[in-house]
Phi, psi and omega in degrees: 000150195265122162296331176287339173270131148326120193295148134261116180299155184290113132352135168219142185238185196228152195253113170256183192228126174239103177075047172078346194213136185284141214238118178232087204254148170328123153308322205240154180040188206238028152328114175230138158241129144280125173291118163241122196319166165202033166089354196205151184270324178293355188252133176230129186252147176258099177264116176268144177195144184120204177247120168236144195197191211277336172284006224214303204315319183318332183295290170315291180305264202338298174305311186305308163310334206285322166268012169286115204214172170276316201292336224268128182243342169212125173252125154312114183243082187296131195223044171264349169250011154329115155303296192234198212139087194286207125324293195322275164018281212274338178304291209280296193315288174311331181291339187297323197294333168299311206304183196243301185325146263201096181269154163194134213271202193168117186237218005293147184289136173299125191351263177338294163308246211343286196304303194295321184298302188306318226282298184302004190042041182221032173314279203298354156293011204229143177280142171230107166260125180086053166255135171244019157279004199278000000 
């Protein structure tokens, strides 16, 4: 660490309660994932929505954790109110493929996600449903 630069604290996010279902939004800007039932105990659906980026992406690891479980076998990420999307983003995303759980991204994908995927050549890493750019 540089003594003349400022320490910057770690992003950080906060667990709200919506409709009855937990929520996970950004300190900074307005990333939010929603837990949305999704019919099946084995299944956990995720709604993202707002701009992520390296300040925002913390919301996004927490849910994924949060629902990371031994029942939980395939998780949704639904990314049709996504805005924006970065590196951070395409990070958090790609990073679901380690996971034991089974991703599957769920659109139609929004400009910005469609664009980060294509820009990045990594569209085909990813399971899709309801892509209507694809």
């Amino acid at each position: 660490m540089t003594p003349d630069r400022p320490q910057r604290d770690v992003p950080r996010a906060r667990l709200h309660l919506i409709d009855g279902a937990p929520a996970w939004h950004s300190d900074e800007g307005d990333a939010l994932v929603r837990y949305a039932p999704a019919g099946c105990p084995a299944t956990a659906a995720l709604v993202l929505s707002g701009e992520f980026d390296a300040d925002t992406t913390p919301c996004l690891r927490e849910a994924l954790d949060a629902v990371r479980t031994p029942q939980i076998e395939l998780v949704l990420l639904d990314v049709a109110a996504v805005r924006f999307g970065d590196s951070a983003l395409l990070h958090e995303l790609t990073d679901t493929r380690s996971r034991p759980e089974r991703h599957i991204l769920i659109g139609p994908l929004p400009g910005p996600v469609a664009r980060l995927l294509d820009i990045t050549g990594s569209r085909h890493a990813f399971e899709i449903s309801f892509d209507d750019a694809a």
